[in-house]
Short mmCIF file of C-alpha atoms and ligand atoms in Angstrom, two decimals:
data_model
loop_
_atom_site.label_atom_id
_atom_site.label_comp_id
_atom_site.label_asym_id
_atom_site.label_seq_id
_atom_site.Cartn_x
_atom_site.Cartn_y
_atom_site.Cartn_z
CA MET D 1 -18.96 -22.53 -3.28
CA SER D 2 -16.55 -22.46 -0.37
CA ASP D 3 -17.45 -21.21 3.05
CA THR D 4 -14.96 -18.52 4.01
CA LYS D 5 -14.36 -17.14 7.49
CA ALA D 6 -13.61 -13.46 7.74
CA PHE D 7 -13.90 -10.22 9.70
CA ALA D 8 -16.13 -7.54 8.20
CA ALA D 9 -17.32 -4.00 8.76
CA HIS D 10 -21.08 -3.51 8.52
CA ASP D 11 -21.20 0.29 8.69
CA PRO D 12 -18.75 3.20 9.08
CA THR D 13 -18.85 3.44 12.87
CA SER D 14 -19.08 -0.10 14.28
CA LYS D 15 -16.14 -2.38 14.98
CA LEU D 16 -15.15 -5.17 12.60
CA VAL D 17 -16.78 -8.45 13.65
CA PRO D 18 -16.63 -12.13 12.61
CA PHE D 19 -18.38 -12.81 9.32
CA SER D 20 -18.68 -15.68 6.88
CA PHE D 21 -19.52 -15.77 3.19
CA ASN D 22 -19.07 -17.96 0.09
CA ARG D 23 -16.22 -17.68 -2.38
CA ARG D 24 -17.05 -18.84 -5.92
CA ASP D 25 -15.93 -22.21 -7.31
CA PRO D 26 -12.85 -21.68 -9.47
CA ARG D 27 -13.51 -20.71 -13.07
CA PRO D 28 -11.07 -21.96 -15.76
CA ASN D 29 -8.60 -19.11 -15.14
CA ASP D 30 -8.95 -18.91 -11.36
CA VAL D 31 -6.44 -19.63 -8.64
CA VAL D 32 -7.72 -20.64 -5.18
CA ILE D 33 -5.45 -19.31 -2.42
CA ASP D 34 -5.38 -20.33 1.22
CA ILE D 35 -4.54 -16.97 2.83
CA LEU D 36 -1.66 -17.11 5.32
CA TYR D 37 -1.03 -13.40 5.99
CA CYS D 38 -2.73 -10.11 5.15
CA GLY D 39 -1.25 -6.66 5.79
CA VAL D 40 -3.29 -3.84 7.32
CA CYS D 41 -3.20 -0.76 5.09
CA HIS D 42 -4.40 2.69 6.16
CA SER D 43 -6.66 2.54 3.07
CA ASP D 44 -8.52 -0.30 4.83
CA LEU D 45 -9.30 2.06 7.68
CA HIS D 46 -10.29 4.95 5.34
CA GLN D 47 -12.73 2.65 3.52
CA VAL D 48 -14.13 0.86 6.59
CA ARG D 49 -14.97 4.29 8.03
CA ASP D 50 -16.24 5.56 4.66
CA GLU D 51 -13.80 8.46 4.68
CA TRP D 52 -13.65 8.55 0.87
CA GLY D 53 -17.43 8.14 0.38
CA GLY D 54 -19.32 5.35 -1.39
CA SER D 55 -18.20 2.47 0.83
CA ILE D 56 -20.08 -0.81 0.26
CA TYR D 57 -21.02 -3.05 3.24
CA PRO D 58 -20.59 -5.69 4.48
CA MET D 59 -16.90 -5.05 3.76
CA VAL D 60 -14.11 -7.57 4.24
CA PRO D 61 -11.03 -5.35 3.85
CA GLY D 62 -7.49 -6.44 3.05
CA HIS D 63 -5.39 -6.08 -0.10
CA GLU D 64 -1.94 -7.19 1.02
CA ILE D 65 -2.54 -10.92 0.66
CA VAL D 66 -0.07 -13.81 0.59
CA GLY D 67 -0.86 -17.48 0.75
CA ARG D 68 -0.56 -20.86 -0.91
CA VAL D 69 -2.41 -22.16 -3.95
CA THR D 70 -4.78 -25.01 -3.03
CA ALA D 71 -6.61 -25.47 -6.35
CA ILE D 72 -6.56 -24.12 -9.90
CA GLY D 73 -9.02 -23.87 -12.77
CA GLY D 74 -8.52 -26.06 -15.86
CA GLY D 75 -7.02 -23.24 -17.94
CA VAL D 76 -4.51 -21.90 -15.40
CA LYS D 77 -0.96 -21.78 -16.79
CA LYS D 78 1.04 -19.63 -14.41
CA PHE D 79 0.39 -21.37 -11.07
CA LYS D 80 0.23 -24.87 -9.71
CA VAL D 81 -1.10 -26.27 -6.44
CA GLY D 82 1.39 -25.64 -3.64
CA ASP D 83 2.84 -22.41 -5.10
CA LEU D 84 3.11 -19.29 -2.99
CA ALA D 85 0.90 -16.54 -4.38
CA GLY D 86 -0.06 -12.93 -3.67
CA VAL D 87 -3.02 -10.67 -4.38
CA GLY D 88 -2.74 -6.90 -4.14
CA VAL D 89 -5.08 -3.96 -4.63
CA LEU D 90 -6.69 -5.00 -7.92
CA ILE D 91 -8.28 -8.26 -9.04
CA ASP D 92 -9.48 -7.29 -12.52
CA SER D 93 -9.70 -4.54 -15.14
CA CYS D 94 -11.21 -4.15 -18.63
CA ARG D 95 -8.14 -5.79 -20.31
CA LYS D 96 -8.85 -3.85 -23.54
CA CYS D 97 -7.93 -0.20 -23.03
CA ASN D 98 -4.46 1.21 -23.72
CA PRO D 99 -3.39 1.41 -20.06
CA CYS D 100 -4.47 -2.25 -19.55
CA LYS D 101 -2.56 -3.32 -22.67
CA GLU D 102 0.51 -1.48 -21.40
CA GLY D 103 0.37 -3.25 -18.03
CA LEU D 104 -1.05 -0.20 -16.26
CA GLU D 105 -4.26 -1.92 -15.14
CA ASN D 106 -4.23 0.37 -12.11
CA TYR D 107 -5.05 3.22 -14.54
CA CYS D 108 -7.67 1.23 -16.53
CA VAL D 109 -9.93 3.63 -18.44
CA GLU D 110 -13.02 1.84 -17.09
CA GLY D 111 -11.49 1.73 -13.62
CA MET D 112 -9.69 -1.21 -12.05
CA THR D 113 -11.69 -3.69 -9.94
CA GLY D 114 -10.56 -3.30 -6.36
CA THR D 115 -9.89 -6.37 -4.23
CA TYR D 116 -12.70 -5.27 -1.88
CA ASN D 117 -15.20 -2.44 -1.52
CA ALA D 118 -15.97 -2.93 -5.23
CA TYR D 119 -18.26 -4.89 -7.50
CA GLU D 120 -16.65 -7.38 -9.84
CA ARG D 121 -17.00 -6.81 -13.57
CA ASP D 122 -20.36 -8.62 -13.65
CA GLY D 123 -21.61 -5.55 -11.79
CA LYS D 124 -23.22 -7.55 -8.99
CA THR D 125 -20.71 -9.77 -7.16
CA LEU D 126 -19.28 -7.93 -4.18
CA ALA D 127 -15.50 -8.39 -4.03
CA GLN D 128 -14.20 -9.25 -0.56
CA GLY D 129 -10.63 -8.90 0.62
CA GLY D 130 -7.96 -10.64 2.61
CA TYR D 131 -9.17 -10.42 6.20
CA SER D 132 -10.42 -13.92 5.34
CA THR D 133 -9.25 -17.51 5.09
CA MET D 134 -9.25 -17.87 1.29
CA ILE D 135 -9.59 -15.99 -1.98
CA VAL D 136 -10.37 -17.00 -5.57
CA THR D 137 -8.74 -14.73 -8.17
CA ASP D 138 -8.06 -14.75 -11.92
CA GLU D 139 -4.46 -15.85 -12.46
CA ASN D 140 -3.69 -12.73 -14.50
CA TYR D 141 -4.07 -10.66 -11.32
CA VAL D 142 -2.13 -13.02 -9.03
CA LEU D 143 1.56 -12.51 -8.22
CA HIS D 144 4.37 -15.02 -7.73
CA ILE D 145 6.00 -14.84 -4.30
CA SER D 146 9.57 -15.94 -3.65
CA ASP D 147 10.13 -18.58 -0.96
CA LYS D 148 13.41 -16.82 -0.06
CA LEU D 149 11.72 -14.09 1.96
CA ASP D 150 9.87 -14.07 5.28
CA LEU D 151 6.28 -14.50 4.11
CA LYS D 152 4.58 -12.39 6.77
CA ALA D 153 6.92 -9.50 5.96
CA VAL D 154 6.26 -9.89 2.23
CA ALA D 155 2.49 -9.27 2.53
CA PRO D 156 2.81 -5.44 2.83
CA LEU D 157 4.76 -5.33 -0.44
CA LEU D 158 1.50 -6.07 -2.28
CA CYS D 159 0.20 -2.55 -1.60
CA ALA D 160 2.61 -0.42 0.45
CA GLY D 161 5.54 -1.84 -1.53
CA ILE D 162 4.28 -1.29 -5.05
CA THR D 163 2.69 2.07 -4.17
CA THR D 164 6.09 3.48 -3.20
CA TYR D 165 8.29 1.52 -5.65
CA SER D 166 6.27 2.55 -8.72
CA PRO D 167 6.47 6.37 -8.41
CA LEU D 168 10.08 6.34 -7.17
CA ARG D 169 10.96 4.41 -10.35
CA TYR D 170 8.72 6.66 -12.48
CA VAL D 171 10.53 9.84 -11.37
CA GLY D 172 13.87 8.10 -11.88
CA VAL D 173 15.34 8.07 -8.38
CA GLU D 174 19.06 7.26 -8.71
CA PRO D 175 22.38 7.76 -6.94
CA GLY D 176 23.09 11.40 -6.13
CA MET D 177 19.43 12.39 -5.77
CA LYS D 178 18.12 13.78 -2.51
CA VAL D 179 14.86 12.08 -1.55
CA GLY D 180 12.70 13.02 1.44
CA VAL D 181 10.13 10.54 2.70
CA VAL D 182 7.26 12.29 4.50
CA GLY D 183 5.75 10.06 7.22
CA LEU D 184 7.20 6.81 8.56
CA GLY D 185 4.26 4.42 8.44
CA GLY D 186 3.57 1.37 6.29
CA LEU D 187 4.17 3.14 2.98
CA GLY D 188 6.85 5.48 4.29
CA HIS D 189 9.16 2.84 5.71
CA LEU D 190 9.07 0.81 2.47
CA GLY D 191 9.52 3.97 0.38
CA LEU D 192 12.56 4.75 2.51
CA LYS D 193 14.02 1.28 1.96
CA PHE D 194 13.46 1.50 -1.82
CA ALA D 195 14.95 4.98 -2.15
CA VAL D 196 18.02 3.87 -0.16
CA SER D 197 18.34 0.77 -2.36
CA PHE D 198 18.20 2.96 -5.50
CA GLY D 199 21.27 4.78 -4.16
CA ALA D 200 19.69 8.11 -3.23
CA GLU D 201 20.56 10.22 -0.20
CA VAL D 202 17.39 9.72 1.82
CA SER D 203 15.88 11.74 4.68
CA LEU D 204 12.80 11.20 6.80
CA ILE D 205 10.43 14.09 7.47
CA THR D 206 8.29 13.10 10.43
CA THR D 207 6.01 14.29 13.21
CA SER D 208 7.36 11.56 15.52
CA SER D 209 10.78 12.26 17.07
CA SER D 210 10.61 8.73 18.51
CA LYS D 211 11.09 7.30 14.99
CA GLU D 212 14.52 8.88 14.45
CA ALA D 213 16.61 5.85 15.44
CA ASP D 214 14.54 3.53 13.24
CA ALA D 215 14.87 5.87 10.26
CA LEU D 216 18.66 5.92 10.63
CA ARG D 217 18.70 2.13 10.96
CA LEU D 218 16.66 1.86 7.74
CA GLY D 219 19.28 3.93 5.93
CA ALA D 220 18.16 7.56 6.25
CA GLN D 221 20.95 10.16 6.41
CA HIS D 222 18.88 12.91 8.05
CA VAL D 223 15.72 13.07 10.11
CA VAL D 224 13.72 16.30 9.91
CA LEU D 225 11.10 16.96 12.56
CA SER D 226 8.26 18.67 10.71
CA THR D 227 7.00 20.33 13.90
CA ASP D 228 10.38 22.07 14.34
CA LYS D 229 10.19 25.28 12.28
CA ALA D 230 13.93 26.01 12.42
CA MET D 231 14.76 22.52 11.20
CA MET D 232 12.24 22.71 8.37
CA LYS D 233 13.78 26.05 7.35
CA LYS D 234 17.21 24.45 7.22
CA TYR D 235 15.93 22.01 4.59
CA ASP D 236 14.15 24.70 2.53
CA SER D 237 14.68 23.96 -1.22
CA TYR D 238 16.87 20.95 -0.39
CA PHE D 239 15.21 17.91 -1.96
CA ASP D 240 14.86 16.63 -5.54
CA VAL D 241 11.98 14.31 -4.67
CA LEU D 242 9.52 14.08 -1.79
CA LEU D 243 7.42 10.97 -1.23
CA ASN D 244 4.40 12.22 0.72
CA THR D 245 2.67 9.31 2.48
CA LEU D 246 0.60 11.25 5.02
CA SER D 247 -2.77 9.74 5.82
CA ALA D 248 -4.07 12.81 7.69
CA ASN D 249 -5.19 16.16 6.28
CA HIS D 250 -2.36 18.67 5.99
CA ALA D 251 -1.14 21.73 4.08
CA TYR D 252 0.90 20.54 1.08
CA SER D 253 2.79 23.85 0.93
CA THR D 254 4.52 23.04 4.22
CA TYR D 255 6.37 20.25 2.42
CA LEU D 256 6.52 21.77 -1.10
CA ARG D 257 8.88 24.40 0.32
CA LEU D 258 11.47 21.68 0.90
CA LEU D 259 11.84 21.04 -2.87
CA GLY D 260 14.73 22.51 -4.86
CA LEU D 261 14.80 23.43 -8.57
CA ASN D 262 12.51 21.19 -10.66
CA GLY D 263 11.71 19.16 -7.55
CA THR D 264 8.77 16.76 -7.53
CA MET D 265 6.46 15.93 -4.66
CA ILE D 266 4.92 12.49 -5.16
CA ASN D 267 1.58 12.23 -3.34
CA VAL D 268 0.51 8.75 -2.40
CA GLY D 269 -1.21 9.56 0.90
CA LEU D 270 -4.99 9.85 0.59
CA PRO D 271 -6.47 12.01 3.33
CA ASN D 272 -10.14 12.74 2.80
CA ALA D 273 -9.94 16.53 2.53
CA ALA D 274 -8.26 18.85 0.02
CA GLY D 275 -4.94 20.11 1.35
CA GLU D 276 -3.82 23.68 0.83
CA VAL D 277 -1.38 24.35 -2.05
CA GLN D 278 -0.03 27.90 -2.29
CA PRO D 279 0.62 28.95 -5.90
CA PHE D 280 3.85 30.69 -4.86
CA ALA D 281 5.09 27.56 -3.08
CA LEU D 282 4.66 25.69 -6.40
CA LEU D 283 6.08 28.44 -8.59
CA LYS D 284 9.32 28.78 -6.66
CA ASN D 285 11.93 26.36 -8.05
CA ARG D 286 9.45 25.24 -10.78
CA ARG D 287 8.17 22.58 -8.39
CA ARG D 288 5.57 20.02 -9.31
CA MET D 289 3.15 17.63 -7.63
CA LEU D 290 2.49 14.12 -8.90
CA GLY D 291 -0.19 11.66 -7.86
CA SER D 292 0.32 7.91 -8.07
CA GLY D 293 -1.94 4.93 -7.39
CA VAL D 294 -0.45 1.51 -6.59
CA GLY D 295 1.05 -0.07 -9.75
CA GLY D 296 0.22 -2.47 -12.57
CA ILE D 297 0.55 -6.25 -12.32
CA LYS D 298 3.77 -6.41 -14.37
CA GLU D 299 5.49 -3.78 -12.25
CA THR D 300 4.21 -5.39 -9.04
CA GLN D 301 5.89 -8.65 -10.09
CA GLU D 302 9.05 -6.71 -10.98
CA MET D 303 8.99 -5.09 -7.51
CA LEU D 304 8.50 -8.46 -5.78
CA ASP D 305 11.40 -9.97 -7.73
CA TYR D 306 13.54 -6.92 -6.90
CA CYS D 307 12.72 -7.35 -3.20
CA ALA D 308 13.65 -11.05 -3.33
CA GLU D 309 16.97 -10.13 -4.94
CA LYS D 310 17.75 -7.26 -2.55
CA ASN D 311 16.21 -8.84 0.53
CA ILE D 312 13.70 -6.02 1.08
CA VAL D 313 10.63 -6.73 3.22
CA ALA D 314 8.43 -4.79 5.61
CA ASP D 315 9.04 -4.39 9.35
CA VAL D 316 5.93 -6.00 10.76
CA GLU D 317 3.96 -6.58 13.93
CA VAL D 318 1.91 -9.76 13.55
CA ILE D 319 -1.56 -9.76 15.10
CA PRO D 320 -4.41 -12.25 15.29
CA MET D 321 -7.52 -11.25 13.36
CA GLN D 322 -9.32 -10.62 16.66
CA GLN D 323 -7.03 -7.61 17.39
CA ILE D 324 -7.89 -5.65 14.25
CA ASN D 325 -9.98 -2.97 15.99
CA GLU D 326 -7.16 -2.15 18.44
CA ALA D 327 -4.70 -2.13 15.51
CA TYR D 328 -6.81 0.50 13.72
CA GLU D 329 -6.77 2.73 16.82
CA ARG D 330 -3.00 2.39 17.10
CA MET D 331 -2.55 3.11 13.38
CA LEU D 332 -4.48 6.35 13.86
CA LYS D 333 -1.99 7.35 16.56
CA SER D 334 0.96 6.59 14.21
CA ASP D 335 1.79 3.78 16.64
CA VAL D 336 2.77 1.00 14.27
CA ARG D 337 6.32 -0.18 13.59
CA TYR D 338 5.75 -0.30 10.69
CA ARG D 339 2.95 -2.52 9.40
CA PHE D 340 0.40 -4.69 11.16
CA VAL D 341 0.04 -8.07 9.48
CA ILE D 342 -2.80 -10.44 10.31
CA ASP D 343 -1.92 -14.11 10.80
CA LEU D 344 -4.95 -15.88 9.31
CA LYS D 345 -4.25 -18.99 11.40
CA SER D 346 -6.23 -17.06 14.01
CA LEU D 347 -9.41 -17.56 11.93
CA LYS D 348 -8.91 -21.20 10.95
P1 NAP W 401 0.19 4.68 8.16
O1 NAP W 401 0.97 3.43 8.31
O2 NAP W 401 -0.86 5.02 9.12
O3 NAP W 401 1.26 5.88 8.04
C1 NAP W 401 0.88 7.21 7.88
C2 NAP W 401 1.95 8.12 8.51
O4 NAP W 401 1.54 9.47 8.34
C3 NAP W 401 2.10 7.96 10.00
O5 NAP W 401 2.95 6.92 10.37
C4 NAP W 401 2.67 9.30 10.42
O6 NAP W 401 4.08 9.33 10.18
C5 NAP W 401 2.02 10.25 9.40
N1 NAP W 401 0.88 10.94 10.03
C6 NAP W 401 -0.24 10.39 10.55
N2 NAP W 401 -1.05 11.33 11.05
C7 NAP W 401 -0.44 12.51 10.81
C8 NAP W 401 -0.78 13.86 11.08
N3 NAP W 401 -1.92 14.18 11.69
N4 NAP W 401 0.09 14.82 10.67
C9 NAP W 401 1.23 14.52 10.05
N5 NAP W 401 1.61 13.24 9.80
C10 NAP W 401 0.78 12.26 10.15
O7 NAP W 401 -0.54 4.69 6.72
P2 NAP W 401 -0.12 3.96 5.35
O8 NAP W 401 -0.77 2.62 5.31
O9 NAP W 401 1.33 4.10 5.14
O10 NAP W 401 -0.91 4.85 4.29
C11 NAP W 401 -0.61 6.22 4.15
C12 NAP W 401 -1.61 6.88 3.22
O11 NAP W 401 -1.40 6.37 1.90
C13 NAP W 401 -3.07 6.60 3.55
O12 NAP W 401 -3.82 7.79 3.34
C14 NAP W 401 -3.46 5.52 2.55
O13 NAP W 401 -4.82 5.49 2.28
C15 NAP W 401 -2.66 5.94 1.35
N6 NAP W 401 -2.42 4.89 0.36
C16 NAP W 401 -2.40 5.26 -0.93
C17 NAP W 401 -2.11 4.34 -1.93
C18 NAP W 401 -2.03 4.77 -3.35
O14 NAP W 401 -2.18 3.96 -4.24
N7 NAP W 401 -1.73 6.02 -3.62
C19 NAP W 401 -1.88 3.00 -1.57
C20 NAP W 401 -1.90 2.66 -0.23
C21 NAP W 401 -2.17 3.60 0.74
P3 NAP W 401 5.09 10.06 11.21
O15 NAP W 401 4.80 9.47 12.57
O16 NAP W 401 6.42 9.71 10.67
O17 NAP W 401 4.81 11.52 11.12
ZN1 ZN W 402 -3.28 -0.34 0.57
ZN1 ZN W 403 -8.64 -1.18 -19.00
#
């Protein structure tokens, strides 16, 4: 058992505070990772504050983990001590169902095992995430990380990256398509970079006029201010694909109206309340809505390799662990450019 330093939430309303707990000794297929950086996802905040219901405490959040392998179990084949390694949103699944066999562990029939706020498959060990100094994970759920990229900027790829890459690939974004990214936060800015790299004409739809210059720098052709009715009208029925990353409750119809014939709105944002969808807003142009949750291990590796090849990483603001509570408040005000990443040196 290894003593692990961390920050944890103990209930939905208190701040995160220092915490320590034991990680298990490595089993034959386990990889022990010294965590170097962990991204701060809005899902961490939703779960810490129990906005989706059923949160389990004490909770060590964090599922955008990169670090270095310090030990391996006797049966490990894919990693050796000294390798860079990453852990994302899932650390296990049933491994038997059709989705698992197809590499879609994120859609496991029994439900994937989350990196935190979940019990492991023994039904009793509480999984704890990456706001901590180390993690022990089965090698089949650990990703290889290229040493070509800036490690701290790679961490957000493990959730924000795969969550946007996977559905953009699934709907077949390609040159000539018009893609609108709704919300420029952690997910949005990576979604924008991917859509640009796939050759699409990309626009940002935002509530923050202050993000216009950044969006253009990241490769957007147009920036649409969603609070400006005339501008939204101008883009009525314009897009083939919308990537909706909004973390706050909103009316989906506002954005559905921007889709042209056979347009698809991909919903990855997870506000806690049902948003309004007007039947007529869906019917016009034969529009559709699609949900998508992170991605499987195989596709996550594919995405990481793609990023290494194309030099795609997140724009990050590095913080010490001790600043996490302030970071959450800033994230709620859409004041992050564009992902907070915790430097775990601050806990060691
Ligand atoms: P984030 O960095 O906080 O970005 C969210 C963005 O939404 C903000 O930057 C802001 O963009 C926009 N926004 C915030 N409040 C708004 C409001 N009241 N009205 C309109 N727009 C608002 O969050 P994130 O980490 O990217 O996560 C986004 C959502 O995706 C969260 O709900 C998260 O839980 C979810 N998520 C889902 C998956 C999945 O598997 N599907 C994976 C990870 C995260 P502008 O300033 O540009 O308007
Ligand atoms: Zn996440
Ligand atoms: Zn399964």
